[in-house]
Coordinates of N, CA, C and O in Angstrom, one line a residue:
X263 N 0.9 -1.2 0.0 CA -0.1 0.0 0.0 C 0.9 1.2 0.0 O 1.8 1.4 0.8
X264 N 0.7 2.1 -1.0 CA 1.4 3.3 -1.1 C 0.8 4.4 -0.1 O -0.4 4.7 0.0
X265 N 1.7 4.9 0.7 CA 1.3 6.0 1.7 C 1.4 7.4 1.0 O 2.4 7.8 0.5
X266 N 0.3 8.1 1.1 CA 0.2 9.5 0.6 C 1.0 10.4 1.5 O 0.9 10.4 2.7
X267 N 1.9 11.2 0.9 CA 2.7 12.2 1.7 C 2.2 13.5 1.4 O 2.2 14.0 0.3
X268 N 1.6 14.2 2.4 CA 1.1 15.6 2.2 C 2.0 16.6 3.0 O 2.3 16.4 4.1
X269 N 2.3 17.6 2.2 CA 3.1 18.8 2.8 C 2.2 20.1 2.6 O 1.7 20.3 1.5
X270 N 2.2 20.9 3.6 CA 1.6 22.1 3.5 C 2.5 23.3 4.1 O 3.4 22.9 4.9
X271 N 2.3 24.4 3.7 CA 3.0 25.6 4.2 C 2.0 26.6 4.8 O 0.9 26.9 4.3
X272 N 2.4 27.0 6.0 CA 1.6 28.1 6.7 C 2.5 29.3 7.0 O 3.7 29.2 7.3
X273 N 1.9 30.5 6.9 CA 2.6 31.7 7.2 C 1.9 32.3 8.4 O 0.7 32.4 8.4
X274 N 2.6 32.6 9.4 CA 2.1 33.2 10.7 C 2.7 34.6 10.8 O 3.8 34.8 10.4
X275 N 2.0 35.5 11.5 CA 2.4 36.8 11.7 C 2.5 37.1 13.2 O 1.5 37.0 14.0
X276 N 3.6 37.6 13.7 CA 3.8 38.2 15.0 C 3.6 39.8 14.7 O 4.5 40.4 14.3
X277 N 2.4 40.2 15.1 CA 2.0 41.5 14.9 C 2.5 42.3 16.2 O 1.9 42.0 17.3
X278 N 3.4 43.2 16.1 CA 4.1 43.8 17.3 C 3.8 45.2 17.4 O 3.9 46.0 16.5
X279 N 3.3 45.6 18.6 CA 3.1 47.0 19.0 C 4.4 47.7 19.4 O 5.3 47.0 19.7
X280 N 4.4 49.0 19.5 CA 5.6 49.8 20.0 C 6.1 49.3 21.3 O 7.3 49.5 21.7
X281 N 5.3 48.9 22.2 CA 5.7 48.4 23.6 C 6.1 47.0 23.6 O 6.1 46.4 24.7
X282 N 6.4 46.5 22.5 CA 6.9 45.1 22.4 C 5.9 44.0 22.9 O 6.2 43.0 23.6
X283 N 4.6 44.2 22.6 CA 3.6 43.2 22.8 C 3.2 42.7 21.5 O 3.1 43.4 20.5
X284 N 2.8 41.4 21.5 CA 2.4 40.7 20.2 C 1.0 40.3 20.4 O 0.5 39.9 21.4
X285 N 0.2 40.4 19.2 CA -1.2 40.0 19.2 C -1.3 38.5 19.2 O -0.8 37.8 18.3
X286 N -2.1 38.0 20.2 CA -2.4 36.6 20.3 C -3.9 36.5 20.1 O -4.7 37.1 20.8
X287 N -4.4 35.7 19.2 CA -5.7 35.4 18.9 C -6.2 34.2 19.8 O -5.4 33.3 20.1
X288 N -7.5 34.1 20.0 CA -8.2 33.0 20.7 C -9.2 32.4 19.7 O -10.1 33.1 19.3
X289 N -9.0 31.1 19.4 CA -9.8 30.4 18.4 C -11.1 30.1 19.1 O -11.2 29.8 20.4
X290 N -12.2 30.0 18.3 CA -13.5 29.6 18.7 C -13.5 28.1 19.0 O -12.6 27.4 18.4
X291 N -14.3 27.6 19.8 CA -14.4 26.1 20.0 C -14.6 25.4 18.7 O -14.1 24.3 18.4
X292 N -15.4 25.9 17.8 CA -15.7 25.4 16.4 C -14.4 25.2 15.7 O -14.1 24.3 14.9
X293 N -13.6 26.4 15.7 CA -12.3 26.4 14.9 C -11.3 25.4 15.4 O -10.5 24.9 14.8
X294 N -11.4 25.0 16.8 CA -10.5 24.1 17.4 C -10.8 22.7 17.1 O -9.9 21.9 17.1
X295 N -12.0 22.4 16.6 CA -12.4 21.0 16.3 C -11.4 20.3 15.4 O -11.0 19.1 15.6
X296 N -11.1 20.9 14.2 CA -10.3 20.2 13.3 C -8.8 20.5 13.4 O -8.0 20.1 12.5
X297 N -8.4 21.3 14.4 CA -7.0 21.7 14.5 C -6.1 20.7 15.2 O -6.5 19.9 16.1
X298 N -4.9 20.8 14.8 CA -3.9 19.9 15.4 C -3.5 20.3 16.8 O -3.2 19.5 17.6
X299 N -3.6 21.6 17.0 CA -3.2 22.1 18.4 C -4.5 22.0 19.4 O -5.5 22.2 18.9
X300 N -4.2 21.7 20.6 CA -5.2 21.5 21.6 C -5.4 22.9 22.3 O -6.3 23.1 23.1
X301 N -4.6 23.9 22.0 CA -4.7 25.2 22.6 C -5.6 26.1 21.8 O -5.7 26.1 20.6
X302 N -6.3 27.0 22.4 CA -7.1 28.0 21.8 C -6.3 29.2 21.4 O -6.8 30.0 20.6
X303 N -5.1 29.3 21.7 CA -4.2 30.4 21.4 C -3.6 30.2 20.0 O -3.3 29.2 19.7
X304 N -3.5 31.3 19.3 CA -2.9 31.3 18.0 C -2.3 32.6 17.6 O -2.7 33.6 18.1
X305 N -1.5 32.6 16.6 CA -1.0 33.8 15.9 C -1.8 34.0 14.6 O -2.2 33.0 14.0
X306 N -2.0 35.2 14.2 CA -2.7 35.4 12.9 C -1.9 34.7 11.7 O -0.7 34.7 11.8
X307 N -2.6 34.2 10.9 CA -2.0 33.5 9.7 C -2.6 32.2 9.3 O -3.6 31.8 10.0
X308 N -2.2 31.6 8.3 CA -2.7 30.3 7.9 C -2.0 29.7 6.7 O -0.9 30.2 6.3
X309 N -2.7 28.8 6.1 CA -2.1 28.0 5.0 C -2.0 28.9 3.7 O -2.7 29.7 3.4
X310 N -0.9 28.5 3.0 CA -0.6 29.2 1.7 C -1.3 28.3 0.7 O -1.1 27.1 0.6
X311 N -2.1 28.9 -0.2 CA -2.9 28.2 -1.2 C -2.0 27.9 -2.4 O -0.9 28.6 -2.6
X312 N -2.3 26.9 -3.1 CA -1.5 26.5 -4.3 C -1.4 27.7 -5.2 O -2.4 28.3 -5.6
X313 N -0.1 27.9 -5.6 CA 0.1 29.0 -6.6 C 0.2 30.5 -6.0 O 0.4 31.4 -6.6
X314 N 0.0 30.5 -4.7 CA 0.0 31.7 -3.9 C 1.4 32.1 -3.4 O 2.1 31.2 -2.9
X315 N 1.8 33.4 -3.5 CA 3.1 33.8 -2.9 C 2.9 33.7 -1.4 O 1.9 34.1 -0.9
X316 N 4.0 33.5 -0.7 CA 3.9 33.3 0.8 C 3.5 34.6 1.4 O 2.5 34.6 2.3
X317 N 4.1 35.7 1.1 CA 3.7 37.0 1.8 C 2.3 37.5 1.3 O 1.6 38.1 2.1
X318 N 2.0 37.1 0.2 CA 0.6 37.5 -0.2 C -0.4 36.7 0.6 O -1.5 37.2 1.0
X319 N -0.1 35.4 0.9 CA -0.9 34.6 1.8 C -1.0 35.1 3.2 O -2.1 35.2 3.8
X320 N 0.2 35.6 3.7 CA 0.2 36.1 5.0 C -0.6 37.5 5.1 O -1.4 37.7 6.0
X321 N -0.5 38.3 4.1 CA -1.2 39.6 4.0 C -2.8 39.2 4.0 O -3.6 39.8 4.7
X322 N -3.2 38.2 3.1 CA -4.6 37.9 3.1 C -5.1 37.3 4.4 O -6.1 37.8 4.9
X323 N -4.4 36.4 5.0 CA -4.8 35.8 6.4 C -4.8 36.9 7.4 O -5.7 36.8 8.2
X324 N -3.8 37.8 7.5 CA -3.8 38.8 8.5 C -5.1 39.7 8.3 O -5.7 40.0 9.4
X325 N -5.3 40.0 7.1 CA -6.6 40.9 6.9 C -7.8 40.2 7.2 O -8.8 40.7 7.8
X326 N -7.9 38.9 6.8 CA -9.1 38.1 7.1 C -9.3 37.9 8.6 O -10.5 38.0 9.0
X327 N -8.3 37.6 9.3 CA -8.5 37.2 10.7 C -8.5 38.4 11.7 O -9.0 38.3 12.7
X328 N -7.8 39.6 11.3 CA -7.8 40.6 12.2 C -8.4 42.0 11.6 O -8.4 42.9 12.4
X329 N -8.5 42.1 10.3 CA -8.8 43.4 9.7 C -7.7 44.3 9.6 O -7.9 45.5 9.2
X330 N -6.5 43.9 9.9 CA -5.3 44.7 9.8 C -4.6 44.5 8.5 O -4.4 43.4 8.0
X331 N -4.2 45.7 7.9 CA -3.6 45.7 6.6 C -2.1 46.0 6.9 O -1.7 47.1 7.5
X332 N -1.1 45.2 6.4 CA 0.3 45.5 6.5 C 0.9 45.1 5.2 O 0.5 44.2 4.4
X333 N 1.9 45.9 4.8 CA 2.7 45.8 3.5 C 4.1 45.3 3.7 O 4.6 44.8 2.9
X334 N 4.7 45.4 4.9 CA 6.0 45.1 5.2 C 6.1 44.0 6.2 O 5.5 44.2 7.4
X335 N 6.8 42.9 5.9 CA 7.0 41.8 6.7 C 8.4 41.4 6.8 O 9.2 41.5 5.8
X336 N 8.9 40.9 7.9 CA 10.2 40.5 8.1 C 10.2 39.0 8.5 O 9.6 38.7 9.6
X337 N 10.9 38.2 7.7 CA 11.0 36.7 8.1 C 11.8 36.6 9.2 O 13.0 37.0 9.2
X338 N 11.3 35.9 10.3 CA 12.1 35.8 11.6 C 12.6 34.3 11.7 O 13.7 34.1 12.2
X339 N 11.8 33.4 11.4 CA 12.2 31.9 11.5 C 11.2 31.0 10.9 O 10.2 31.4 10.4
X340 N 11.6 29.8 10.8 CA 10.7 28.7 10.2 C 11.0 27.4 11.0 O 12.0 27.1 11.6
X341 N 9.9 26.6 10.9 CA 10.0 25.3 11.6 C 9.0 24.3 10.9 O 8.1 24.8 10.2
X342 N 9.1 23.1 11.2 CA 8.2 22.0 10.7 C 7.5 21.3 11.8 O 8.3 20.9 12.8
X343 N 6.3 20.8 11.6 CA 5.7 20.0 12.5 C 5.0 18.8 11.7 O 4.6 19.1 10.7
X344 N 4.8 17.7 12.4 CA 4.0 16.6 11.9 C 2.7 16.7 12.6 O 2.6 16.6 13.8
X345 N 1.7 16.9 11.8 CA 0.3 17.0 12.4 C -0.2 15.6 12.7 O 0.2 14.6 12.0
X346 N -1.2 15.5 13.6 CA -1.7 14.1 13.8 C -2.4 13.5 12.6 O -2.5 12.3 12.5
X347 N -2.9 14.4 11.7 CA -3.5 13.8 10.5 C -2.4 13.4 9.4 O -2.8 13.0 8.3
X348 N -1.1 13.5 9.8 CA -0.1 13.0 8.8 C 0.4 14.1 7.9 O 1.3 13.8 7.1
X349 N -0.1 15.3 8.0 CA 0.4 16.3 7.2 C 1.6 16.9 7.8 O 1.7 17.3 8.9
X350 N 2.7 17.1 7.0 CA 3.9 17.8 7.4 C 3.7 19.3 7.1 O 3.6 19.6 5.9
X351 N 3.7 20.1 8.2 CA 3.4 21.5 8.0 C 4.7 22.3 8.2 O 5.3 22.2 9.3
X352 N 5.0 23.1 7.2 CA 6.1 24.0 7.4 C 5.6 25.4 7.7 O 4.7 25.9 6.9
X353 N 6.0 25.9 8.7 CA 5.5 27.2 9.2 C 6.6 28.2 9.2 O 7.7 28.1 9.6
X354 N 6.2 29.4 8.5 CA 7.2 30.6 8.4 C 6.6 31.7 9.3 O 5.5 32.0 9.1
X355 N 7.5 32.2 10.2 CA 7.1 33.2 11.1 C 7.6 34.5 10.6 O 8.8 34.7 10.4
X356 N 6.6 35.5 10.4 CA 7.1 36.8 10.0 C 6.6 37.8 11.1 O 5.7 37.6 11.9
X357 N 7.3 38.9 11.1 CA 7.1 40.0 12.1 C 6.5 41.2 11.2 O 7.0 41.5 10.2
X358 N 5.6 41.9 11.8 CA 5.0 43.0 11.2 C 4.7 44.1 12.3 O 4.4 43.7 13.4
X359 N 4.9 45.3 12.0 CA 4.7 46.4 12.9 C 3.1 46.7 12.9 O 2.6 47.0 11.9
X360 N 2.6 46.8 14.2 CA 1.1 47.1 14.3 C 1.0 48.6 14.1 O 1.7 49.4 14.8
X361 N 0.1 49.1 13.3 CA -0.1 50.4 12.9 C -1.4 51.0 13.5 O -1.9 51.9 12.9
X362 N -1.8 50.5 14.6 CA -2.9 51.0 15.4 C -4.3 50.9 14.7 O -5.2 51.7 15.0
X363 N -4.4 50.1 13.7 CA -5.7 49.9 13.1 C -6.6 49.2 14.1 O -6.2 48.4 14.9
X364 N -7.9 49.3 13.8 CA -8.9 48.6 14.7 C -8.9 47.1 14.4 O -8.9 46.7 13.3
X365 N -8.8 46.3 15.4 CA -8.8 44.8 15.3 C -10.2 44.4 15.0 O -11.1 44.7 15.9
X366 N -10.5 43.7 13.9 CA -11.8 43.1 13.6 C -11.6 41.6 13.4 O -11.1 41.3 12.4
X367 N -12.1 40.9 14.4 CA -11.8 39.4 14.3 C -12.7 38.7 13.3 O -13.9 39.1 13.2
X368 N -12.2 37.7 12.7 CA -13.0 36.8 11.8 C -13.9 35.9 12.6 O -13.6 35.8 13.9
X369 N -14.8 35.2 12.0 CA -15.6 34.2 12.8 C -14.7 33.0 13.4 O -15.2 32.3 14.2
X370 N -13.6 32.9 12.9 CA -12.7 31.8 13.4 C -12.1 32.1 14.9 O -11.6 31.2 15.6
X371 N -12.2 33.4 15.3 CA -11.7 33.8 16.6 C -12.7 34.6 17.4 O -13.5 35.3 16.8
X372 N -12.7 34.4 18.6 CA -13.6 35.1 19.6 C -12.9 36.0 20.6 O -13.6 36.4 21.5
X373 N -11.7 36.2 20.5 CA -11.0 37.1 21.4 C -9.5 37.3 21.0 O -9.0 36.6 20.1
X374 N -8.9 38.3 21.6 CA -7.5 38.5 21.4 C -6.9 39.2 22.6 O -7.6 39.8 23.4
X375 N -5.6 39.1 22.7 CA -4.9 39.8 23.7 C -3.5 40.2 23.2 O -2.9 39.6 22.3
X376 N -3.0 41.2 23.9 CA -1.6 41.7 23.5 C -0.7 41.1 24.7 O -1.0 41.3 25.8
X377 N 0.3 40.4 24.2 CA 1.1 39.7 25.2 C 2.6 40.0 25.0 O 3.1 40.1 23.9
X378 N 3.3 40.3 26.1 CA 4.8 40.5 26.0 C 5.5 39.3 26.7 O 4.9 38.5 27.4
X379 N 6.9 39.2 26.5 CA 7.6 38.1 27.1 C 7.5 38.1 28.6 O 7.6 37.0 29.2
X380 N 7.4 39.2 29.3 CA 7.3 39.2 30.7 C 6.0 39.0 31.4 O 5.8 38.9 32.5
X381 N 5.0 38.8 30.5 CA 3.6 38.7 31.0 C 3.4 37.2 31.5 O 3.8 36.3 30.9
X382 N 2.6 37.1 32.6 CA 2.2 35.8 33.2 C 1.5 34.9 32.2 O 1.7 33.7 32.1
X383 N 0.6 35.5 31.4 CA -0.2 34.7 30.5 C 0.6 33.9 29.5 O 0.2 32.8 29.1
X384 N 1.8 34.5 29.1 CA 2.5 33.7 28.1 C 3.1 32.3 28.5 O 3.2 31.4 27.7
X385 N 3.2 32.2 29.9 CA 3.6 30.8 30.4 C 2.4 29.8 30.3 O 2.7 28.6 30.4
X386 N 1.2 30.2 30.0 CA 0.1 29.3 29.8 C -0.1 28.9 28.3 O -1.0 28.1 28.0
X387 N 0.7 29.6 27.4 CA 0.5 29.4 26.0 C 1.4 28.2 25.5 O 2.4 27.8 26.2
X388 N 1.1 27.6 24.3 CA 1.9 26.6 23.8 C 3.4 27.1 23.6 O 3.6 28.3 23.3
X389 N 4.3 26.2 23.7 CA 5.7 26.6 23.6 C 6.1 27.2 22.2 O 6.9 28.1 22.2
X390 N 5.4 26.8 21.2 CA 5.6 27.4 19.9 C 5.4 28.9 19.9 O 6.0 29.6 19.2
X391 N 4.3 29.3 20.6 CA 3.9 30.7 20.6 C 4.9 31.5 21.4 O 5.3 32.5 21.0
X392 N 5.3 30.8 22.6 CA 6.4 31.5 23.4 C 7.6 31.8 22.6 O 8.2 32.8 22.6
X393 N 8.1 30.7 21.8 CA 9.3 30.8 21.0 C 9.1 31.8 19.9 O 10.0 32.6 19.5
X394 N 7.9 31.8 19.3 CA 7.6 32.8 18.2 C 7.6 34.2 18.7 O 8.2 35.0 18.0
X395 N 7.1 34.4 19.9 CA 7.1 35.8 20.4 C 8.5 36.2 20.8 O 8.9 37.4 20.4
X396 N 9.3 35.3 21.3 CA 10.7 35.6 21.6 C 11.4 36.0 20.4 O 12.2 36.9 20.3
X397 N 11.2 35.2 19.3 CA 12.0 35.5 18.0 C 11.5 36.7 17.5 O 12.3 37.5 16.8
X398 N 10.2 37.1 17.5 CA 9.8 38.3 16.9 C 10.3 39.6 17.7 O 10.5 40.6 17.0
X399 N 10.6 39.4 18.9 CA 11.0 40.6 19.7 C 12.5 40.7 19.8 O 13.0 41.6 20.5
X400 N 13.2 39.8 19.1 CA 14.7 40.0 19.1 C 15.2 40.6 17.8 O 14.6 40.6 16.8

């Protein structure tokens, strides 16, 4: 039996305020149902569609999920994970400067918070978010 190998790419954004806080989204219970992560915390971003440029996907996802428009992104790091469904997901983390636009959440999210490295809340988040926030702020 031939095993199908699926690879996907996701672009995530650490949206950073001037006071070195990063936007953390909170997924709805419905959004969490099919997700590989058991945490409700997430960074804005998502999958790159076939034929789509990575930064175009990041811009699209950021606008869809937060209502924030950004044109300049800085690639900070990348990593891979094997999802429970067998998909190998390559994640690229970009940093963008928050320009004080109003946050308008998509139906995928029901809350958000601004978090810095010294905040108690960050210790309750998945380690990948803690690492991503640290990378974005260095």
